[in-house]
């Protein structure tokens, strides 16, 4: 059930360029229908969908903000960093993406090999196939596990096999958080720490992360995410105030069947938090 109101801004979603179910053009059409006026496409470690989304947005009279969700590491913790308003031809960012994509390819083979030992037939080849030329993610493997009846549902696929510490898990180095922030800035963009409540961190580690993020030039926290609970929004807003960060809002839309992260269904950013989109140029 979705109770969040409609937001005119949605700065986090995924297309078939990574682990989303819809093409970039389909997402733009769906977002426009949902009342979104400013949309950022933020696929995992790729800009491949941005061109198609931008063309569709122009035709629909909607503002498309070029974006990306980078897989990064801070200390030993894997985190997600959203870059918004980036120049999609910026050399340092493109080099960083090439490295992340190399790591994804390597990890795909390793995850596939583990799952094949669990009896999942042709796991590697089928995950690559399911990604249709886009970045291969654990989402693609989760789909296979459900399809083959190895796991009852998508969440169980992560809980039982694909999540950290589970038998189908393969870690990756990704890239240091500070490097990724620098690439986004060099590309003219703003750096947003994605879904801060989703990381399993103790409170003192979380505080150190926020300080490190701010000290490295991080711009904003995703305060309102698809499916955020009120106490999660309060905690993120409180952190944004204490660390002097702006706020972002993003559904993290992947698939129309996930009603809790529907396009444009987001709680409003608290009034005293500076919206990160005010910092971005206007796109048309
Ligand atoms: P990857 O970047 O390949 O490690 O895949 C991460 C993606 O898997 C995330 O962006 C989510 O879309 C999805 N994911 C991770 N954990 C879960 C979970 N517990 N339930 C559902 N989807 C998840
Ligand atoms: Mn994803
Ligand atoms: Mn994420
Ligand atoms: Mn995401």
PDB file of C-alpha atoms and ligand atoms in Angstrom:
ATOM      1  CA  UNK A   1       0.000   0.000   0.000  1.00  0.00           C
ATOM      2  CA  UNK A   2       1.299   3.428  -0.880  1.00  0.00           C
ATOM      3  CA  UNK A   3       0.268   6.349   1.254  1.00  0.00           C
ATOM      4  CA  UNK A   4       2.980   8.874   0.387  1.00  0.00           C
ATOM      5  CA  UNK A   5       1.769  11.973  -1.460  1.00  0.00           C
ATOM      6  CA  UNK A   6       2.834  12.833  -4.986  1.00  0.00           C
ATOM      7  CA  UNK A   7       6.143  14.656  -5.227  1.00  0.00           C
ATOM      8  CA  UNK A   8       6.973  16.813  -8.231  1.00  0.00           C
ATOM      9  CA  UNK A   9      10.604  15.840  -7.757  1.00  0.00           C
ATOM     10  CA  UNK A  10      12.051  12.312  -7.834  1.00  0.00           C
ATOM     11  CA  UNK A  11      15.828  12.077  -7.940  1.00  0.00           C
ATOM     12  CA  UNK A  12      16.522   8.331  -7.776  1.00  0.00           C
ATOM     13  CA  UNK A  13      15.316   5.537 -10.067  1.00  0.00           C
ATOM     14  CA  UNK A  14      16.560   2.606 -12.135  1.00  0.00           C
ATOM     15  CA  UNK A  15      15.989   1.517 -15.728  1.00  0.00           C
ATOM     16  CA  UNK A  16      16.958  -1.504 -17.819  1.00  0.00           C
ATOM     17  CA  UNK A  17      20.448   0.037 -18.017  1.00  0.00           C
ATOM     18  CA  UNK A  18      20.904  -1.559 -14.575  1.00  0.00           C
ATOM     19  CA  UNK A  19      18.366  -3.435 -12.439  1.00  0.00           C
ATOM     20  CA  UNK A  20      15.144  -1.656 -13.360  1.00  0.00           C
ATOM     21  CA  UNK A  21      12.299  -3.328 -15.231  1.00  0.00           C
ATOM     22  CA  UNK A  22      11.387  -0.415 -17.530  1.00  0.00           C
ATOM     23  CA  UNK A  23      13.340   1.253 -20.306  1.00  0.00           C
ATOM     24  CA  UNK A  24      14.440   4.859 -19.737  1.00  0.00           C
ATOM     25  CA  UNK A  25      11.685   6.122 -22.068  1.00  0.00           C
ATOM     26  CA  UNK A  26       9.064   4.043 -20.248  1.00  0.00           C
ATOM     27  CA  UNK A  27      10.183   5.477 -16.908  1.00  0.00           C
ATOM     28  CA  UNK A  28       9.917   9.038 -18.173  1.00  0.00           C
ATOM     29  CA  UNK A  29       6.399   8.383 -19.470  1.00  0.00           C
ATOM     30  CA  UNK A  30       5.361   6.765 -16.197  1.00  0.00           C
ATOM     31  CA  UNK A  31       6.887   9.551 -14.114  1.00  0.00           C
ATOM     32  CA  UNK A  32       5.153  12.224 -16.202  1.00  0.00           C
ATOM     33  CA  UNK A  33       1.864  10.411 -15.703  1.00  0.00           C
ATOM     34  CA  UNK A  34       2.519  10.290 -11.950  1.00  0.00           C
ATOM     35  CA  UNK A  35       2.943  14.092 -11.862  1.00  0.00           C
ATOM     36  CA  UNK A  36       6.740  14.230 -11.616  1.00  0.00           C
ATOM     37  CA  UNK A  37       8.220  17.407 -13.124  1.00  0.00           C
ATOM     38  CA  UNK A  38      11.889  16.872 -12.282  1.00  0.00           C
ATOM     39  CA  UNK A  39      13.282  13.359 -12.583  1.00  0.00           C
ATOM     40  CA  UNK A  40      16.812  11.989 -12.222  1.00  0.00           C
ATOM     41  CA  UNK A  41      17.681   8.612 -13.715  1.00  0.00           C
ATOM     42  CA  UNK A  42      20.318   7.044 -11.455  1.00  0.00           C
ATOM     43  CA  UNK A  43      21.273   3.598 -12.689  1.00  0.00           C
ATOM     44  CA  UNK A  44      23.888   1.526 -10.868  1.00  0.00           C
ATOM     45  CA  UNK A  45      27.373   2.390 -12.156  1.00  0.00           C
ATOM     46  CA  UNK A  46      26.277   3.424 -15.640  1.00  0.00           C
ATOM     47  CA  UNK A  47      25.094   6.423 -17.637  1.00  0.00           C
ATOM     48  CA  UNK A  48      23.857   4.261 -20.507  1.00  0.00           C
ATOM     49  CA  UNK A  49      20.181   5.154 -20.008  1.00  0.00           C
ATOM     50  CA  UNK A  50      20.566   8.909 -19.652  1.00  0.00           C
ATOM     51  CA  UNK A  51      20.526   9.792 -23.369  1.00  0.00           C
ATOM     52  CA  UNK A  52      17.277   7.937 -24.046  1.00  0.00           C
ATOM     53  CA  UNK A  53      15.687   9.371 -20.899  1.00  0.00           C
ATOM     54  CA  UNK A  54      16.715  12.918 -21.814  1.00  0.00           C
ATOM     55  CA  UNK A  55      15.229  12.612 -25.307  1.00  0.00           C
ATOM     56  CA  UNK A  56      11.969  11.208 -23.906  1.00  0.00           C
ATOM     57  CA  UNK A  57      11.846  13.943 -21.268  1.00  0.00           C
ATOM     58  CA  UNK A  58      12.311  16.680 -23.859  1.00  0.00           C
ATOM     59  CA  UNK A  59       9.387  15.275 -25.813  1.00  0.00           C
ATOM     60  CA  UNK A  60       7.261  15.098 -22.632  1.00  0.00           C
ATOM     61  CA  UNK A  61       8.215  18.605 -21.455  1.00  0.00           C
ATOM     62  CA  UNK A  62       9.778  17.218 -18.293  1.00  0.00           C
ATOM     63  CA  UNK A  63      13.142  18.071 -16.720  1.00  0.00           C
ATOM     64  CA  UNK A  64      15.546  15.108 -16.761  1.00  0.00           C
ATOM     65  CA  UNK A  65      18.537  15.445 -14.483  1.00  0.00           C
ATOM     66  CA  UNK A  66      21.437  13.229 -15.566  1.00  0.00           C
ATOM     67  CA  UNK A  67      22.359  10.989 -12.663  1.00  0.00           C
ATOM     68  CA  UNK A  68      24.086   7.834 -11.501  1.00  0.00           C
ATOM     69  CA  UNK A  69      24.213   5.645  -8.390  1.00  0.00           C
ATOM     70  CA  UNK A  70      27.815   4.697  -7.702  1.00  0.00           C
ATOM     71  CA  UNK A  71      28.842   1.626  -5.696  1.00  0.00           C
ATOM     72  CA  UNK A  72      31.410   2.913  -3.224  1.00  0.00           C
ATOM     73  CA  UNK A  73      33.271   1.823  -0.112  1.00  0.00           C
ATOM     74  CA  UNK A  74      33.894   3.746   3.062  1.00  0.00           C
ATOM     75  CA  UNK A  75      36.235   1.843   5.326  1.00  0.00           C
ATOM     76  CA  UNK A  76      34.963  -1.694   4.778  1.00  0.00           C
ATOM     77  CA  UNK A  77      31.329  -0.662   4.303  1.00  0.00           C
ATOM     78  CA  UNK A  78      29.679  -0.799   0.870  1.00  0.00           C
ATOM     79  CA  UNK A  79      27.532   2.300   0.304  1.00  0.00           C
ATOM     80  CA  UNK A  80      25.637   3.988  -2.508  1.00  0.00           C
ATOM     81  CA  UNK A  81      26.404   7.495  -3.691  1.00  0.00           C
ATOM     82  CA  UNK A  82      24.029   9.280  -6.053  1.00  0.00           C
ATOM     83  CA  UNK A  83      25.539  11.857  -8.405  1.00  0.00           C
ATOM     84  CA  UNK A  84      23.102  14.418  -9.834  1.00  0.00           C
ATOM     85  CA  UNK A  85      23.467  16.995 -12.569  1.00  0.00           C
ATOM     86  CA  UNK A  86      26.619  15.413 -13.936  1.00  0.00           C
ATOM     87  CA  UNK A  87      28.254  16.001 -17.294  1.00  0.00           C
ATOM     88  CA  UNK A  88      27.942  12.551 -18.867  1.00  0.00           C
ATOM     89  CA  UNK A  89      31.193  13.057 -20.809  1.00  0.00           C
ATOM     90  CA  UNK A  90      33.388  13.977 -17.829  1.00  0.00           C
ATOM     91  CA  UNK A  91      36.632  11.953 -18.146  1.00  0.00           C
ATOM     92  CA  UNK A  92      37.301  11.122 -14.466  1.00  0.00           C
ATOM     93  CA  UNK A  93      33.721   9.957 -13.940  1.00  0.00           C
ATOM     94  CA  UNK A  94      33.842   7.832 -17.092  1.00  0.00           C
ATOM     95  CA  UNK A  95      37.118   6.248 -15.958  1.00  0.00           C
ATOM     96  CA  UNK A  96      35.594   5.527 -12.542  1.00  0.00           C
ATOM     97  CA  UNK A  97      32.536   3.948 -14.161  1.00  0.00           C
ATOM     98  CA  UNK A  98      34.762   1.762 -16.340  1.00  0.00           C
ATOM     99  CA  UNK A  99      36.479   0.458 -13.190  1.00  0.00           C
ATOM    100  CA  UNK A 100      33.140  -0.199 -11.437  1.00  0.00           C
ATOM    101  CA  UNK A 101      31.820  -2.005 -14.505  1.00  0.00           C
ATOM    102  CA  UNK A 102      34.976  -4.157 -14.613  1.00  0.00           C
ATOM    103  CA  UNK A 103      34.396  -5.105 -10.974  1.00  0.00           C
ATOM    104  CA  UNK A 104      30.736  -5.877 -11.689  1.00  0.00           C
ATOM    105  CA  UNK A 105      31.712  -8.213 -14.540  1.00  0.00           C
ATOM    106  CA  UNK A 106      34.182 -10.036 -12.306  1.00  0.00           C
ATOM    107  CA  UNK A 107      31.680 -10.275  -9.465  1.00  0.00           C
ATOM    108  CA  UNK A 108      28.974 -11.585 -11.827  1.00  0.00           C
ATOM    109  CA  UNK A 109      31.193 -14.539 -12.713  1.00  0.00           C
ATOM    110  CA  UNK A 110      31.976 -15.212  -9.047  1.00  0.00           C
ATOM    111  CA  UNK A 111      28.336 -15.009  -7.882  1.00  0.00           C
ATOM    112  CA  UNK A 112      27.228 -17.153 -10.826  1.00  0.00           C
ATOM    113  CA  UNK A 113      29.818 -19.816  -9.997  1.00  0.00           C
ATOM    114  CA  UNK A 114      28.661 -19.942  -6.374  1.00  0.00           C
ATOM    115  CA  UNK A 115      25.001 -20.261  -7.334  1.00  0.00           C
ATOM    116  CA  UNK A 116      25.781 -22.939  -9.909  1.00  0.00           C
ATOM    117  CA  UNK A 117      27.316 -24.937  -7.075  1.00  0.00           C
ATOM    118  CA  UNK A 118      23.941 -24.558  -5.364  1.00  0.00           C
ATOM    119  CA  UNK A 119      22.337 -26.176  -8.358  1.00  0.00           C
ATOM    120  CA  UNK A 120      21.165 -23.058 -10.190  1.00  0.00           C
ATOM    121  CA  UNK A 121      21.622 -24.013 -13.794  1.00  0.00           C
ATOM    122  CA  UNK A 122      23.617 -21.572 -16.009  1.00  0.00           C
ATOM    123  CA  UNK A 123      23.355 -18.846 -13.386  1.00  0.00           C
ATOM    124  CA  UNK A 124      26.050 -16.611 -14.889  1.00  0.00           C
ATOM    125  CA  UNK A 125      24.798 -16.784 -18.460  1.00  0.00           C
ATOM    126  CA  UNK A 126      21.168 -16.311 -17.436  1.00  0.00           C
ATOM    127  CA  UNK A 127      21.920 -13.279 -15.239  1.00  0.00           C
ATOM    128  CA  UNK A 128      23.876 -11.643 -18.059  1.00  0.00           C
ATOM    129  CA  UNK A 129      21.026 -12.434 -20.412  1.00  0.00           C
ATOM    130  CA  UNK A 130      18.419 -11.028 -18.024  1.00  0.00           C
ATOM    131  CA  UNK A 131      20.374  -7.765 -17.806  1.00  0.00           C
ATOM    132  CA  UNK A 132      19.969  -7.329 -21.589  1.00  0.00           C
ATOM    133  CA  UNK A 133      23.258  -5.512 -22.007  1.00  0.00           C
ATOM    134  CA  UNK A 134      22.790  -3.444 -18.849  1.00  0.00           C
ATOM    135  CA  UNK A 135      24.815  -3.726 -15.647  1.00  0.00           C
ATOM    136  CA  UNK A 136      24.365  -7.092 -13.957  1.00  0.00           C
ATOM    137  CA  UNK A 137      23.301  -6.768 -10.316  1.00  0.00           C
ATOM    138  CA  UNK A 138      22.232  -9.034  -7.506  1.00  0.00           C
ATOM    139  CA  UNK A 139      18.648  -8.201  -8.500  1.00  0.00           C
ATOM    140  CA  UNK A 140      19.129 -10.258 -11.653  1.00  0.00           C
ATOM    141  CA  UNK A 141      20.415 -13.213  -9.647  1.00  0.00           C
ATOM    142  CA  UNK A 142      17.552 -12.855  -7.149  1.00  0.00           C
ATOM    143  CA  UNK A 143      15.076 -13.103 -10.021  1.00  0.00           C
ATOM    144  CA  UNK A 144      16.673 -16.363 -11.175  1.00  0.00           C
ATOM    145  CA  UNK A 145      16.571 -17.838  -7.687  1.00  0.00           C
ATOM    146  CA  UNK A 146      12.854 -17.141  -7.435  1.00  0.00           C
ATOM    147  CA  UNK A 147      12.222 -18.372 -10.987  1.00  0.00           C
ATOM    148  CA  UNK A 148      13.936 -21.684 -10.235  1.00  0.00           C
ATOM    149  CA  UNK A 149      12.068 -22.099  -6.963  1.00  0.00           C
ATOM    150  CA  UNK A 150      15.322 -22.032  -4.974  1.00  0.00           C
ATOM    151  CA  UNK A 151      13.963 -19.114  -2.915  1.00  0.00           C
ATOM    152  CA  UNK A 152      10.303 -18.374  -2.232  1.00  0.00           C
ATOM    153  CA  UNK A 153      10.494 -14.678  -3.001  1.00  0.00           C
ATOM    154  CA  UNK A 154      12.799 -11.826  -3.833  1.00  0.00           C
ATOM    155  CA  UNK A 155      13.488 -10.792  -0.221  1.00  0.00           C
ATOM    156  CA  UNK A 156      14.295 -14.339   0.764  1.00  0.00           C
ATOM    157  CA  UNK A 157      16.772 -14.564  -2.118  1.00  0.00           C
ATOM    158  CA  UNK A 158      18.774 -11.790  -0.399  1.00  0.00           C
ATOM    159  CA  UNK A 159      18.211 -13.093   3.134  1.00  0.00           C
ATOM    160  CA  UNK A 160      19.139 -16.678   2.282  1.00  0.00           C
ATOM    161  CA  UNK A 161      21.789 -16.406  -0.407  1.00  0.00           C
ATOM    162  CA  UNK A 162      22.749 -13.021  -1.839  1.00  0.00           C
ATOM    163  CA  UNK A 163      22.982 -10.742   1.210  1.00  0.00           C
ATOM    164  CA  UNK A 164      26.240  -9.949   3.007  1.00  0.00           C
ATOM    165  CA  UNK A 165      27.644 -13.001   4.766  1.00  0.00           C
ATOM    166  CA  UNK A 166      25.294 -15.411   2.999  1.00  0.00           C
ATOM    167  CA  UNK A 167      26.626 -18.287   0.886  1.00  0.00           C
ATOM    168  CA  UNK A 168      26.002 -16.639  -2.499  1.00  0.00           C
ATOM    169  CA  UNK A 169      27.518 -13.315  -1.469  1.00  0.00           C
ATOM    170  CA  UNK A 170      30.591 -11.952  -3.180  1.00  0.00           C
ATOM    171  CA  UNK A 171      32.039  -8.711  -1.883  1.00  0.00           C
ATOM    172  CA  UNK A 172      33.726  -6.150  -4.098  1.00  0.00           C
ATOM    173  CA  UNK A 173      36.175  -3.339  -3.399  1.00  0.00           C
ATOM    174  CA  UNK A 174      34.122  -0.843  -5.438  1.00  0.00           C
ATOM    175  CA  UNK A 175      35.787   2.587  -5.230  1.00  0.00           C
ATOM    176  CA  UNK A 176      36.585   4.831  -2.262  1.00  0.00           C
ATOM    177  CA  UNK A 177      33.772   7.199  -1.260  1.00  0.00           C
ATOM    178  CA  UNK A 178      36.059  10.237  -1.417  1.00  0.00           C
ATOM    179  CA  UNK A 179      37.226   9.415  -4.975  1.00  0.00           C
ATOM    180  CA  UNK A 180      33.625   9.042  -6.130  1.00  0.00           C
ATOM    181  CA  UNK A 181      32.655  12.397  -4.582  1.00  0.00           C
ATOM    182  CA  UNK A 182      35.558  14.015  -6.419  1.00  0.00           C
ATOM    183  CA  UNK A 183      34.537  12.489  -9.776  1.00  0.00           C
ATOM    184  CA  UNK A 184      30.986  13.775  -9.335  1.00  0.00           C
ATOM    185  CA  UNK A 185      32.233  17.258  -8.488  1.00  0.00           C
ATOM    186  CA  UNK A 186      34.683  17.246 -11.402  1.00  0.00           C
ATOM    187  CA  UNK A 187      31.680  16.375 -13.593  1.00  0.00           C
ATOM    188  CA  UNK A 188      29.867  19.460 -12.280  1.00  0.00           C
ATOM    189  CA  UNK A 189      27.429  17.418 -10.200  1.00  0.00           C
ATOM    190  CA  UNK A 190      26.339  17.159  -6.591  1.00  0.00           C
ATOM    191  CA  UNK A 191      27.035  14.124  -4.408  1.00  0.00           C
ATOM    192  CA  UNK A 192      24.175  12.611  -2.400  1.00  0.00           C
ATOM    193  CA  UNK A 193      24.478   9.804   0.138  1.00  0.00           C
ATOM    194  CA  UNK A 194      21.673   7.441  -0.923  1.00  0.00           C
ATOM    195  CA  UNK A 195      19.115   5.887   1.464  1.00  0.00           C
ATOM    196  CA  UNK A 196      21.148   6.506   4.650  1.00  0.00           C
ATOM    197  CA  UNK A 197      18.883   4.303   6.798  1.00  0.00           C
ATOM    198  CA  UNK A 198      19.574   1.223   4.675  1.00  0.00           C
ATOM    199  CA  UNK A 199      23.136   0.612   5.830  1.00  0.00           C
ATOM    200  CA  UNK A 200      23.665  -1.659   8.767  1.00  0.00           C
ATOM    201  CA  UNK A 201      25.870   0.621  10.827  1.00  0.00           C
ATOM    202  CA  UNK A 202      26.017   1.238  14.547  1.00  0.00           C
ATOM    203  CA  UNK A 203      25.229   4.774  15.658  1.00  0.00           C
ATOM    204  CA  UNK A 204      28.833   5.834  16.283  1.00  0.00           C
ATOM    205  CA  UNK A 205      29.962   4.422  12.920  1.00  0.00           C
ATOM    206  CA  UNK A 206      27.063   6.228  11.254  1.00  0.00           C
ATOM    207  CA  UNK A 207      28.146   9.516  12.835  1.00  0.00           C
ATOM    208  CA  UNK A 208      31.711   8.973  11.643  1.00  0.00           C
ATOM    209  CA  UNK A 209      30.448   8.204   8.138  1.00  0.00           C
ATOM    210  CA  UNK A 210      28.415  11.417   8.056  1.00  0.00           C
ATOM    211  CA  UNK A 211      31.418  13.433   9.227  1.00  0.00           C
ATOM    212  CA  UNK A 212      33.673  11.755   6.639  1.00  0.00           C
ATOM    213  CA  UNK A 213      31.076  12.374   3.921  1.00  0.00           C
ATOM    214  CA  UNK A 214      30.787  16.070   4.824  1.00  0.00           C
ATOM    215  CA  UNK A 215      34.569  16.481   5.164  1.00  0.00           C
ATOM    216  CA  UNK A 216      35.067  14.913   1.710  1.00  0.00           C
ATOM    217  CA  UNK A 217      32.721  17.542   0.226  1.00  0.00           C
ATOM    218  CA  UNK A 218      29.523  15.488   0.156  1.00  0.00           C
ATOM    219  CA  UNK A 219      26.555  17.751  -0.607  1.00  0.00           C
ATOM    220  CA  UNK A 220      23.343  16.089   0.498  1.00  0.00           C
ATOM    221  CA  UNK A 221      21.555  13.211   2.186  1.00  0.00           C
ATOM    222  CA  UNK A 222      18.610  11.389   0.659  1.00  0.00           C
ATOM    223  CA  UNK A 223      16.136  12.332   3.379  1.00  0.00           C
ATOM    224  CA  UNK A 224      12.941  10.972   1.825  1.00  0.00           C
ATOM    225  CA  UNK A 225      13.174   7.649   0.017  1.00  0.00           C
ATOM    226  CA  UNK A 226      10.556   5.292  -1.370  1.00  0.00           C
ATOM    227  CA  UNK A 227       9.182   3.347   1.579  1.00  0.00           C
ATOM    228  CA  UNK A 228      10.869   5.569   4.196  1.00  0.00           C
ATOM    229  CA  UNK A 229       9.179   5.403   7.577  1.00  0.00           C
ATOM    230  CA  UNK A 230       8.550   8.646   9.474  1.00  0.00           C
ATOM    231  CA  UNK A 231      11.277   7.904  12.042  1.00  0.00           C
ATOM    232  CA  UNK A 232      13.777   7.275   9.224  1.00  0.00           C
ATOM    233  CA  UNK A 233      12.931  10.624   7.637  1.00  0.00           C
ATOM    234  CA  UNK A 234      13.259  12.329  11.031  1.00  0.00           C
ATOM    235  CA  UNK A 235      16.668  10.744  11.638  1.00  0.00           C
ATOM    236  CA  UNK A 236      17.972  11.672   8.168  1.00  0.00           C
ATOM    237  CA  UNK A 237      16.631  15.233   8.464  1.00  0.00           C
ATOM    238  CA  UNK A 238      18.249  15.558  11.871  1.00  0.00           C
ATOM    239  CA  UNK A 239      21.567  14.336  10.427  1.00  0.00           C
ATOM    240  CA  UNK A 240      21.300  16.784   7.514  1.00  0.00           C
ATOM    241  CA  UNK A 241      20.819  19.662   9.975  1.00  0.00           C
ATOM    242  CA  UNK A 242      23.645  18.620  12.256  1.00  0.00           C
ATOM    243  CA  UNK A 243      26.147  18.080   9.431  1.00  0.00           C
ATOM    244  CA  UNK A 244      25.059  21.041   7.316  1.00  0.00           C
ATOM    245  CA  UNK A 245      23.970  18.905   4.366  1.00  0.00           C
ATOM    246  CA  UNK A 246      21.205  19.511   1.860  1.00  0.00           C
ATOM    247  CA  UNK A 247      18.330  17.109   1.370  1.00  0.00           C
ATOM    248  CA  UNK A 248      17.321  14.971  -1.583  1.00  0.00           C
ATOM    249  CA  UNK A 249      14.193  12.931  -2.305  1.00  0.00           C
ATOM    250  CA  UNK A 250      14.135   9.786  -4.424  1.00  0.00           C
ATOM    251  CA  UNK A 251      11.829   6.804  -4.802  1.00  0.00           C
ATOM    252  CA  UNK A 252      14.526   4.279  -5.847  1.00  0.00           C
ATOM    253  CA  UNK A 253      11.939   2.989  -8.299  1.00  0.00           C
ATOM    254  CA  UNK A 254      12.917  -0.334  -9.926  1.00  0.00           C
ATOM    255  CA  UNK A 255       9.738  -2.106 -10.890  1.00  0.00           C
ATOM    256  CA  UNK A 256       6.029  -1.216 -11.062  1.00  0.00           C
ATOM    257  CA  UNK A 257       5.237  -4.203  -8.832  1.00  0.00           C
ATOM    258  CA  UNK A 258       7.099  -2.640  -5.868  1.00  0.00           C
ATOM    259  CA  UNK A 259       4.373  -0.294  -4.681  1.00  0.00           C
ATOM    260  CA  UNK A 260       6.416   1.116  -1.781  1.00  0.00           C
ATOM    261  CA  UNK A 261       8.886   2.687  -4.170  1.00  0.00           C
ATOM    262  CA  UNK A 262       6.610   4.067  -6.865  1.00  0.00           C
ATOM    263  CA  UNK A 263       7.769   6.968  -9.016  1.00  0.00           C
ATOM    264  CA  UNK A 264       7.018  10.304  -7.382  1.00  0.00           C
ATOM    265  CA  UNK A 265       5.473   8.791  -4.252  1.00  0.00           C
ATOM    266  CA  UNK A 266       7.525  10.563  -1.634  1.00  0.00           C
ATOM    267  CA  UNK A 267       7.081  12.398   1.615  1.00  0.00           C
ATOM    268  CA  UNK A 268       7.898  16.122   1.350  1.00  0.00           C
ATOM    269  CA  UNK A 269      11.345  17.297   2.420  1.00  0.00           C
ATOM    270  CA  UNK A 270      11.070  19.061   5.812  1.00  0.00           C
ATOM    271  CA  UNK A 271      10.822  22.821   5.194  1.00  0.00           C
ATOM    272  CA  UNK A 272      14.041  23.772   6.966  1.00  0.00           C
ATOM    273  CA  UNK A 273      16.205  21.407   4.887  1.00  0.00           C
ATOM    274  CA  UNK A 274      17.673  23.027   1.765  1.00  0.00           C
ATOM    275  CA  UNK A 275      16.585  21.022  -1.295  1.00  0.00           C
ATOM    276  CA  UNK A 276      19.529  19.693  -3.281  1.00  0.00           C
ATOM    277  CA  UNK A 277      17.686  20.341  -6.546  1.00  0.00           C
ATOM    278  CA  UNK A 278      17.814  24.090  -5.936  1.00  0.00           C
ATOM    279  CA  UNK A 279      21.581  23.724  -6.510  1.00  0.00           C
ATOM    280  CA  UNK A 280      21.135  22.119  -9.925  1.00  0.00           C
ATOM    281  CA  UNK A 281      20.816  23.990 -13.192  1.00  0.00           C
ATOM    282  CA  UNK A 282      17.362  23.872 -14.763  1.00  0.00           C
ATOM    283  CA  UNK A 283      17.033  21.145 -17.326  1.00  0.00           C
ATOM    284  CA  UNK A 284      14.392  21.193 -19.989  1.00  0.00           C
TER     285      UNK A 284
HETATM  286  P1  LIG B   1      24.309  -4.933  -6.368  1.00  0.00           P
HETATM  287  O1  LIG B   1      24.576  -3.477  -6.609  1.00  0.00           O
HETATM  288  O2  LIG B   1      24.593  -5.782  -7.566  1.00  0.00           O
HETATM  289  O3  LIG B   1      24.962  -5.438  -5.118  1.00  0.00           O
HETATM  290  O4  LIG B   1      22.760  -5.086  -6.166  1.00  0.00           O
HETATM  291  C1  LIG B   1      22.157  -4.262  -5.248  1.00  0.00           C
HETATM  292  C2  LIG B   1      20.715  -4.107  -5.603  1.00  0.00           C
HETATM  293  O5  LIG B   1      20.004  -5.242  -5.144  1.00  0.00           O
HETATM  294  C3  LIG B   1      20.105  -2.940  -4.851  1.00  0.00           C
HETATM  295  O6  LIG B   1      20.227  -1.760  -5.580  1.00  0.00           O
HETATM  296  C4  LIG B   1      18.661  -3.336  -4.749  1.00  0.00           C
HETATM  297  O7  LIG B   1      17.989  -3.011  -5.919  1.00  0.00           O
HETATM  298  C5  LIG B   1      18.747  -4.839  -4.631  1.00  0.00           C
HETATM  299  N1  LIG B   1      18.693  -5.299  -3.236  1.00  0.00           N
HETATM  300  C6  LIG B   1      19.691  -5.355  -2.345  1.00  0.00           C
HETATM  301  N2  LIG B   1      19.282  -5.859  -1.171  1.00  0.00           N
HETATM  302  C7  LIG B   1      17.974  -6.135  -1.331  1.00  0.00           C
HETATM  303  C8  LIG B   1      16.957  -6.689  -0.504  1.00  0.00           C
HETATM  304  N3  LIG B   1      17.205  -7.085   0.740  1.00  0.00           N
HETATM  305  N4  LIG B   1      15.727  -6.823  -1.019  1.00  0.00           N
HETATM  306  C9  LIG B   1      15.465  -6.463  -2.272  1.00  0.00           C
HETATM  307  N5  LIG B   1      16.368  -5.923  -3.108  1.00  0.00           N
HETATM  308  C10 LIG B   1      17.603  -5.774  -2.642  1.00  0.00           C
HETATM  309 MN1  LIG B   2      19.032  -1.620  -7.468  1.00  0.00          MN
HETATM  310 MN1  LIG B   3      21.023   1.897  -3.580  1.00  0.00          MN
HETATM  311 MN1  LIG B   4      18.976   2.792  -6.192  1.00  0.00          MN
END
